[in-house]
PDB file of C-alpha atoms in Angstrom:
ATOM      1  CA  GLY T  25     132.310 -54.851  -9.064  1.00  0.00           C
ATOM      2  CA  ASP T  26     134.910 -51.980  -9.443  1.00  0.00           C
ATOM      3  CA  SER T  27     137.861 -51.921  -7.198  1.00  0.00           C
ATOM      4  CA  VAL T  28     141.436 -50.359  -6.797  1.00  0.00           C
ATOM      5  CA  THR T  29     144.422 -51.807  -5.272  1.00  0.00           C
ATOM      6  CA  GLN T  30     147.193 -49.285  -3.720  1.00  0.00           C
ATOM      7  CA  MET T  31     150.258 -50.677  -2.446  1.00  0.00           C
ATOM      8  CA  GLU T  32     150.456 -51.091   1.710  1.00  0.00           C
ATOM      9  CA  GLY T  33     151.646 -48.115   3.422  1.00  0.00           C
ATOM     10  CA  PRO T  34     153.635 -46.752   5.359  1.00  0.00           C
ATOM     11  CA  VAL T  35     155.951 -46.161   2.840  1.00  0.00           C
ATOM     12  CA  THR T  36     159.099 -44.571   3.981  1.00  0.00           C
ATOM     13  CA  LEU T  37     161.804 -42.263   1.884  1.00  0.00           C
ATOM     14  CA  SER T  38     164.592 -39.967   2.453  1.00  0.00           C
ATOM     15  CA  GLU T  39     164.498 -36.490   1.176  1.00  0.00           C
ATOM     16  CA  GLU T  40     164.708 -36.448  -2.874  1.00  0.00           C
ATOM     17  CA  ALA T  41     164.108 -39.455  -3.335  1.00  0.00           C
ATOM     18  CA  PHE T  42     161.968 -41.226  -5.782  1.00  0.00           C
ATOM     19  CA  LEU T  43     158.426 -41.775  -5.505  1.00  0.00           C
ATOM     20  CA  THR T  44     156.151 -44.494  -6.418  1.00  0.00           C
ATOM     21  CA  ILE T  45     153.156 -45.609  -5.303  1.00  0.00           C
ATOM     22  CA  ASN T  46     151.320 -48.471  -6.791  1.00  0.00           C
ATOM     23  CA  CYS T  47     148.143 -48.298  -8.156  1.00  0.00           C
ATOM     24  CA  THR T  48     145.741 -50.720  -9.975  1.00  0.00           C
ATOM     25  CA  TYR T  49     142.431 -50.765 -10.986  1.00  0.00           C
ATOM     26  CA  THR T  50     138.869 -52.736 -11.865  1.00  0.00           C
ATOM     27  CA  ALA T  51     136.053 -51.370 -13.528  1.00  0.00           C
ATOM     28  CA  THR T  52     133.925 -51.859 -16.544  1.00  0.00           C
ATOM     29  CA  GLY T  53     134.115 -49.218 -19.213  1.00  0.00           C
ATOM     30  CA  TYR T  54     136.291 -46.192 -19.113  1.00  0.00           C
ATOM     31  CA  PRO T  55     136.380 -44.807 -15.553  1.00  0.00           C
ATOM     32  CA  SER T  56     138.357 -41.617 -14.738  1.00  0.00           C
ATOM     33  CA  LEU T  57     141.110 -42.358 -12.480  1.00  0.00           C
ATOM     34  CA  PHE T  58     142.130 -40.248  -9.249  1.00  0.00           C
ATOM     35  CA  TRP T  59     144.723 -39.358  -7.135  1.00  0.00           C
ATOM     36  CA  TYR T  60     143.669 -38.085  -3.277  1.00  0.00           C
ATOM     37  CA  VAL T  61     145.985 -36.243  -1.194  1.00  0.00           C
ATOM     38  CA  GLN T  62     145.110 -36.267   2.977  1.00  0.00           C
ATOM     39  CA  TYR T  63     147.615 -34.148   4.663  1.00  0.00           C
ATOM     40  CA  PRO T  64     148.077 -34.701   8.951  1.00  0.00           C
ATOM     41  CA  GLY T  65     144.186 -33.354  10.662  1.00  0.00           C
ATOM     42  CA  GLU T  66     142.787 -32.413   6.620  1.00  0.00           C
ATOM     43  CA  GLY T  67     140.462 -33.558   4.602  1.00  0.00           C
ATOM     44  CA  LEU T  68     141.250 -35.052   1.154  1.00  0.00           C
ATOM     45  CA  GLN T  69     142.273 -32.631  -1.423  1.00  0.00           C
ATOM     46  CA  LEU T  70     141.964 -33.552  -5.318  1.00  0.00           C
ATOM     47  CA  LEU T  71     145.904 -34.081  -6.108  1.00  0.00           C
ATOM     48  CA  LEU T  72     145.591 -35.271  -9.956  1.00  0.00           C
ATOM     49  CA  LYS T  73     143.487 -36.577 -12.569  1.00  0.00           C
ATOM     50  CA  ALA T  74     143.181 -38.918 -15.759  1.00  0.00           C
ATOM     51  CA  THR T  75     140.165 -39.222 -17.435  1.00  0.00           C
ATOM     52  CA  LYS T  76     140.973 -41.647 -21.086  1.00  0.00           C
ATOM     53  CA  ALA T  77     143.553 -44.581 -21.354  1.00  0.00           C
ATOM     54  CA  ASP T  78     147.554 -42.395 -22.029  1.00  0.00           C
ATOM     55  CA  ASP T  79     146.574 -38.951 -19.931  1.00  0.00           C
ATOM     56  CA  LYS T  80     149.009 -38.253 -17.835  1.00  0.00           C
ATOM     57  CA  GLY T  81     148.091 -36.394 -14.522  1.00  0.00           C
ATOM     58  CA  SER T  82     150.178 -33.832 -12.642  1.00  0.00           C
ATOM     59  CA  ASN T  83     150.289 -31.287  -9.974  1.00  0.00           C
ATOM     60  CA  LYS T  84     153.332 -30.198  -7.080  1.00  0.00           C
ATOM     61  CA  GLY T  85     155.717 -32.274  -8.892  1.00  0.00           C
ATOM     62  CA  PHE T  86     153.507 -35.560  -8.818  1.00  0.00           C
ATOM     63  CA  GLU T  87     152.636 -37.483 -12.104  1.00  0.00           C
ATOM     64  CA  ALA T  88     150.520 -40.096 -13.464  1.00  0.00           C
ATOM     65  CA  THR T  89     149.654 -41.766 -15.702  1.00  0.00           C
ATOM     66  CA  TYR T  90     146.503 -43.990 -17.290  1.00  0.00           C
ATOM     67  CA  ARG T  91     147.034 -47.285 -18.227  1.00  0.00           C
ATOM     68  CA  LYS T  92     144.617 -49.027 -20.080  1.00  0.00           C
ATOM     69  CA  GLU T  93     146.473 -52.554 -20.728  1.00  0.00           C
ATOM     70  CA  THR T  94     147.807 -52.437 -17.175  1.00  0.00           C
ATOM     71  CA  THR T  95     144.710 -50.960 -15.785  1.00  0.00           C
ATOM     72  CA  SER T  96     147.337 -48.670 -13.869  1.00  0.00           C
ATOM     73  CA  PHE T  97     147.151 -45.475 -12.423  1.00  0.00           C
ATOM     74  CA  HIS T  98     150.943 -45.090 -10.671  1.00  0.00           C
ATOM     75  CA  LEU T  99     151.473 -42.120  -8.762  1.00  0.00           C
ATOM     76  CA  GLU T 100     155.334 -40.681  -9.159  1.00  0.00           C
ATOM     77  CA  LYS T 101     157.357 -37.674  -7.706  1.00  0.00           C
ATOM     78  CA  GLY T 102     161.090 -37.412  -9.134  1.00  0.00           C
ATOM     79  CA  SER T 103     162.296 -35.578  -5.603  1.00  0.00           C
ATOM     80  CA  VAL T 104     160.110 -36.020  -2.621  1.00  0.00           C
ATOM     81  CA  GLN T 105     160.323 -33.309   0.116  1.00  0.00           C
ATOM     82  CA  VAL T 106     158.814 -33.618   4.309  1.00  0.00           C
ATOM     83  CA  SER T 107     156.471 -31.440   3.579  1.00  0.00           C
ATOM     84  CA  ASP T 108     155.008 -34.837   1.397  1.00  0.00           C
ATOM     85  CA  SER T 109     154.332 -36.624   3.591  1.00  0.00           C
ATOM     86  CA  ALA T 110     150.443 -37.734   4.109  1.00  0.00           C
ATOM     87  CA  VAL T 111     148.247 -40.469   2.983  1.00  0.00           C
ATOM     88  CA  TYR T 112     147.624 -40.565  -0.707  1.00  0.00           C
ATOM     89  CA  PHE T 113     144.282 -42.327  -2.150  1.00  0.00           C
ATOM     90  CA  CYS T 114     143.897 -43.310  -5.480  1.00  0.00           C
ATOM     91  CA  ALA T 115     140.016 -43.787  -6.764  1.00  0.00           C
ATOM     92  CA  LEU T 116     137.897 -44.696 -10.054  1.00  0.00           C
ATOM     93  CA  SER T 117     135.306 -43.690 -11.436  1.00  0.00           C
ATOM     94  CA  GLY T 118     132.378 -43.643 -14.417  1.00  0.00           C
ATOM     95  CA  GLY T 119     132.321 -47.911 -14.331  1.00  0.00           C
ATOM     96  CA  SER T 120     129.931 -49.775 -13.479  1.00  0.00           C
ATOM     97  CA  ASN T 121     128.862 -46.993 -10.683  1.00  0.00           C
ATOM     98  CA  TYR T 122     129.074 -43.692 -10.397  1.00  0.00           C
ATOM     99  CA  GLN T 123     130.133 -43.348  -7.028  1.00  0.00           C
ATOM    100  CA  LEU T 124     133.951 -42.852  -6.715  1.00  0.00           C
ATOM    101  CA  ILE T 125     135.787 -46.192  -5.737  1.00  0.00           C
ATOM    102  CA  TRP T 126     138.632 -45.630  -3.440  1.00  0.00           C
ATOM    103  CA  GLY T 127     141.425 -47.847  -2.602  1.00  0.00           C
ATOM    104  CA  ALA T 128     142.466 -48.133   0.951  1.00  0.00           C
ATOM    105  CA  GLY T 129     145.391 -45.377   0.948  1.00  0.00           C
ATOM    106  CA  THR T 130     148.805 -45.337   1.568  1.00  0.00           C
ATOM    107  CA  LYS T 131     150.289 -43.612   3.868  1.00  0.00           C
ATOM    108  CA  LEU T 132     153.892 -42.129   2.804  1.00  0.00           C
ATOM    109  CA  ILE T 133     156.323 -40.516   5.020  1.00  0.00           C
ATOM    110  CA  ILE T 134     159.591 -38.399   4.157  1.00  0.00           C
ATOM    111  CA  LYS T 135     162.607 -38.420   6.961  1.00  0.00           C
ATOM    112  CA  PRO T 136     164.798 -35.135   6.978  1.00  0.00           C
TER     113      PRO T 136
ATOM    114  CA  ASP V  14     136.236 -18.484   2.010  1.00  0.00           C
ATOM    115  CA  THR V  15     135.668 -22.400   3.074  1.00  0.00           C
ATOM    116  CA  ALA V  16     134.570 -23.894   0.315  1.00  0.00           C
ATOM    117  CA  VAL V  17     132.872 -27.240   2.357  1.00  0.00           C
ATOM    118  CA  SER V  18     133.099 -26.690   6.043  1.00  0.00           C
ATOM    119  CA  GLN V  19     131.772 -28.704   8.787  1.00  0.00           C
ATOM    120  CA  THR V  20     130.559 -28.020  12.294  1.00  0.00           C
ATOM    121  CA  PRO V  21     131.507 -29.537  14.907  1.00  0.00           C
ATOM    122  CA  LYS V  22     134.578 -30.250  14.135  1.00  0.00           C
ATOM    123  CA  TYR V  23     135.407 -32.298  17.151  1.00  0.00           C
ATOM    124  CA  LEU V  24     132.640 -34.349  19.297  1.00  0.00           C
ATOM    125  CA  VAL V  25     133.224 -35.888  22.341  1.00  0.00           C
ATOM    126  CA  THR V  26     129.823 -38.032  24.369  1.00  0.00           C
ATOM    127  CA  GLN V  27     129.132 -40.523  26.001  1.00  0.00           C
ATOM    128  CA  MET V  28     127.511 -43.806  24.097  1.00  0.00           C
ATOM    129  CA  GLY V  29     123.730 -43.799  24.339  1.00  0.00           C
ATOM    130  CA  ASN V  30     123.708 -40.157  23.303  1.00  0.00           C
ATOM    131  CA  ASP V  31     122.447 -38.939  19.919  1.00  0.00           C
ATOM    132  CA  LYS V  32     124.126 -35.879  18.116  1.00  0.00           C
ATOM    133  CA  SER V  33     124.226 -34.208  14.789  1.00  0.00           C
ATOM    134  CA  ILE V  34     127.190 -32.589  12.210  1.00  0.00           C
ATOM    135  CA  LYS V  35     126.406 -30.224  10.101  1.00  0.00           C
ATOM    136  CA  CYS V  36     128.221 -29.788   6.505  1.00  0.00           C
ATOM    137  CA  GLU V  37     127.926 -26.841   4.048  1.00  0.00           C
ATOM    138  CA  GLN V  38     129.156 -25.980   1.291  1.00  0.00           C
ATOM    139  CA  ASN V  39     129.833 -23.066  -0.689  1.00  0.00           C
ATOM    140  CA  LEU V  40     130.779 -24.442  -4.446  1.00  0.00           C
ATOM    141  CA  GLY V  41     127.507 -23.888  -5.863  1.00  0.00           C
ATOM    142  CA  HIS V  42     127.777 -27.686  -6.277  1.00  0.00           C
ATOM    143  CA  ASP V  43     124.538 -30.444  -6.789  1.00  0.00           C
ATOM    144  CA  THR V  44     125.694 -33.840  -5.669  1.00  0.00           C
ATOM    145  CA  MET V  45     127.225 -34.337  -1.555  1.00  0.00           C
ATOM    146  CA  TYR V  46     128.042 -37.001   0.427  1.00  0.00           C
ATOM    147  CA  TRP V  47     128.928 -38.286   4.256  1.00  0.00           C
ATOM    148  CA  TYR V  48     131.789 -41.052   4.277  1.00  0.00           C
ATOM    149  CA  LYS V  49     133.402 -42.071   7.878  1.00  0.00           C
ATOM    150  CA  GLN V  50     136.997 -43.047   8.059  1.00  0.00           C
ATOM    151  CA  ASP V  51     138.021 -45.331  10.839  1.00  0.00           C
ATOM    152  CA  SER V  52     141.364 -45.846  12.548  1.00  0.00           C
ATOM    153  CA  LYS V  53     143.625 -46.686   9.902  1.00  0.00           C
ATOM    154  CA  LYS V  54     142.079 -44.297   7.493  1.00  0.00           C
ATOM    155  CA  PHE V  55     140.319 -46.634   5.523  1.00  0.00           C
ATOM    156  CA  LEU V  56     137.234 -44.456   3.479  1.00  0.00           C
ATOM    157  CA  LYS V  57     133.677 -45.642   3.419  1.00  0.00           C
ATOM    158  CA  ILE V  58     131.202 -43.620   1.577  1.00  0.00           C
ATOM    159  CA  MET V  59     127.485 -43.562   3.947  1.00  0.00           C
ATOM    160  CA  PHE V  60     125.299 -41.498   1.909  1.00  0.00           C
ATOM    161  CA  SER V  61     125.021 -38.859  -1.206  1.00  0.00           C
ATOM    162  CA  TYR V  62     122.313 -36.801  -2.123  1.00  0.00           C
ATOM    163  CA  ASN V  63     121.878 -35.192  -5.281  1.00  0.00           C
ATOM    164  CA  ASN V  64     119.844 -32.095  -5.537  1.00  0.00           C
ATOM    165  CA  LYS V  65     118.045 -32.893  -2.391  1.00  0.00           C
ATOM    166  CA  GLU V  66     117.577 -36.050  -3.200  1.00  0.00           C
ATOM    167  CA  LEU V  67     119.120 -39.987  -1.879  1.00  0.00           C
ATOM    168  CA  ILE V  68     121.316 -41.440  -4.399  1.00  0.00           C
ATOM    169  CA  ILE V  69     123.574 -43.378  -2.570  1.00  0.00           C
ATOM    170  CA  ASN V  70     122.520 -45.699   0.825  1.00  0.00           C
ATOM    171  CA  GLU V  71     125.043 -48.028   1.930  1.00  0.00           C
ATOM    172  CA  THR V  72     125.068 -50.698   4.375  1.00  0.00           C
ATOM    173  CA  VAL V  73     125.123 -48.368   7.639  1.00  0.00           C
ATOM    174  CA  PRO V  74     123.205 -48.843  10.625  1.00  0.00           C
ATOM    175  CA  ASN V  75     119.412 -47.388  10.429  1.00  0.00           C
ATOM    176  CA  ARG V  76     121.048 -44.922  13.491  1.00  0.00           C
ATOM    177  CA  PHE V  77     122.700 -42.366  11.001  1.00  0.00           C
ATOM    178  CA  SER V  78     120.132 -40.666   9.576  1.00  0.00           C
ATOM    179  CA  PRO V  79     121.082 -37.717   6.647  1.00  0.00           C
ATOM    180  CA  LYS V  80     118.758 -34.577   5.650  1.00  0.00           C
ATOM    181  CA  SER V  81     119.496 -32.090   3.027  1.00  0.00           C
ATOM    182  CA  PRO V  82     117.285 -29.585   3.712  1.00  0.00           C
ATOM    183  CA  ASP V  83     118.678 -27.536   0.416  1.00  0.00           C
ATOM    184  CA  LYS V  84     121.546 -28.601  -2.419  1.00  0.00           C
ATOM    185  CA  ALA V  85     124.062 -26.262  -0.308  1.00  0.00           C
ATOM    186  CA  HIS V  86     123.354 -28.801   2.876  1.00  0.00           C
ATOM    187  CA  LEU V  87     123.933 -31.549   4.271  1.00  0.00           C
ATOM    188  CA  ASN V  88     124.257 -32.846   8.028  1.00  0.00           C
ATOM    189  CA  LEU V  89     124.293 -36.504   9.524  1.00  0.00           C
ATOM    190  CA  HIS V  90     122.412 -37.035  12.827  1.00  0.00           C
ATOM    191  CA  ILE V  91     123.677 -39.975  14.465  1.00  0.00           C
ATOM    192  CA  ASN V  92     120.464 -41.758  17.272  1.00  0.00           C
ATOM    193  CA  SER V  93     122.125 -43.745  20.255  1.00  0.00           C
ATOM    194  CA  LEU V  94     125.628 -43.678  19.639  1.00  0.00           C
ATOM    195  CA  GLU V  95     127.907 -46.820  20.360  1.00  0.00           C
ATOM    196  CA  LEU V  96     131.581 -47.225  20.915  1.00  0.00           C
ATOM    197  CA  GLY V  97     132.013 -48.426  16.653  1.00  0.00           C
ATOM    198  CA  ASP V  98     130.957 -44.857  15.398  1.00  0.00           C
ATOM    199  CA  SER V  99     134.349 -43.230  16.774  1.00  0.00           C
ATOM    200  CA  ALA V 100     135.750 -42.248  13.493  1.00  0.00           C
ATOM    201  CA  VAL V 101     136.442 -39.126  11.891  1.00  0.00           C
ATOM    202  CA  TYR V 102     133.151 -37.960   9.803  1.00  0.00           C
ATOM    203  CA  PHE V 103     133.372 -36.425   5.798  1.00  0.00           C
ATOM    204  CA  CYS V 104     131.229 -34.375   3.895  1.00  0.00           C
ATOM    205  CA  ALA V 105     132.264 -34.159   0.606  1.00  0.00           C
ATOM    206  CA  SER V 106     130.678 -32.251  -2.349  1.00  0.00           C
ATOM    207  CA  SER V 107     131.221 -32.180  -6.493  1.00  0.00           C
ATOM    208  CA  GLN V 108     129.293 -30.707  -9.279  1.00  0.00           C
ATOM    209  CA  GLY V 109     127.173 -34.189 -10.693  1.00  0.00           C
ATOM    210  CA  ALA V 110     126.735 -37.700  -8.672  1.00  0.00           C
ATOM    211  CA  GLY V 111     130.249 -38.961  -9.948  1.00  0.00           C
ATOM    212  CA  TYR V 112     131.865 -39.644 -13.845  1.00  0.00           C
ATOM    213  CA  ASN V 113     134.769 -37.658 -14.099  1.00  0.00           C
ATOM    214  CA  GLN V 114     133.489 -35.312 -11.461  1.00  0.00           C
ATOM    215  CA  PRO V 115     136.160 -34.658  -8.513  1.00  0.00           C
ATOM    216  CA  GLN V 116     134.609 -34.404  -4.899  1.00  0.00           C
ATOM    217  CA  HIS V 117     135.797 -31.242  -2.263  1.00  0.00           C
ATOM    218  CA  PHE V 118     136.125 -31.855   1.297  1.00  0.00           C
ATOM    219  CA  GLY V 119     135.141 -30.447   4.576  1.00  0.00           C
ATOM    220  CA  ASP V 120     138.298 -31.417   7.196  1.00  0.00           C
ATOM    221  CA  GLY V 121     136.365 -33.645   8.789  1.00  0.00           C
ATOM    222  CA  THR V 122     134.993 -34.282  12.328  1.00  0.00           C
ATOM    223  CA  ARG V 123     135.768 -36.525  14.761  1.00  0.00           C
ATOM    224  CA  LEU V 124     133.868 -38.262  17.008  1.00  0.00           C
ATOM    225  CA  SER V 125     134.858 -40.020  19.963  1.00  0.00           C
ATOM    226  CA  ILE V 126     132.978 -41.789  21.846  1.00  0.00           C
ATOM    227  CA  LEU V 127     133.514 -42.438  25.566  1.00  0.00           C
TER     228      LEU V 127
END
């Protein structure tokens, strides 16, 4: 079945460091890919999405490119801030099932 | 205006009790979901309704029963609460069931069983 694998956390970085959170997927068909962010004590919010191969989603300085050849959708940001500390979830939809398939989440901790 | 609102935000209760969590969305979406998030932040889909019809019903104890009185509301009733039910429960909504459609989440209901 469809699945999403994210790098395990927590990921701890200093402010202004470069961020990469890896996400790879297994799916039939042509899924859409999403990154959601969950700040402490809140629900999940859509951060960015990409609906077809080679699309780049971007928002708030974060980017991710839909790579069909490597089945990946890695999240990147050039310079992180303390306020980026949160849990990040990679997800896909539209594979063999219309559900959103979720990764396990990666906790990001940014130190000043 | 809160797009997806859940009540209560916190729920502390004794084992064996019955409780309900309510969810309302004002986005005009036709699909709503219940998720359970455990202490390790793992997110598990429980139920989904599209136009008031149940479309996702994952392996969940039958003590959990969803009810959708209309497209804007999806409530979750839990009977005979157990210690393992302690978690954060999230309601979400989307326009259409899945495919390309992002989901909008409420802030969660933190359920603690004593």
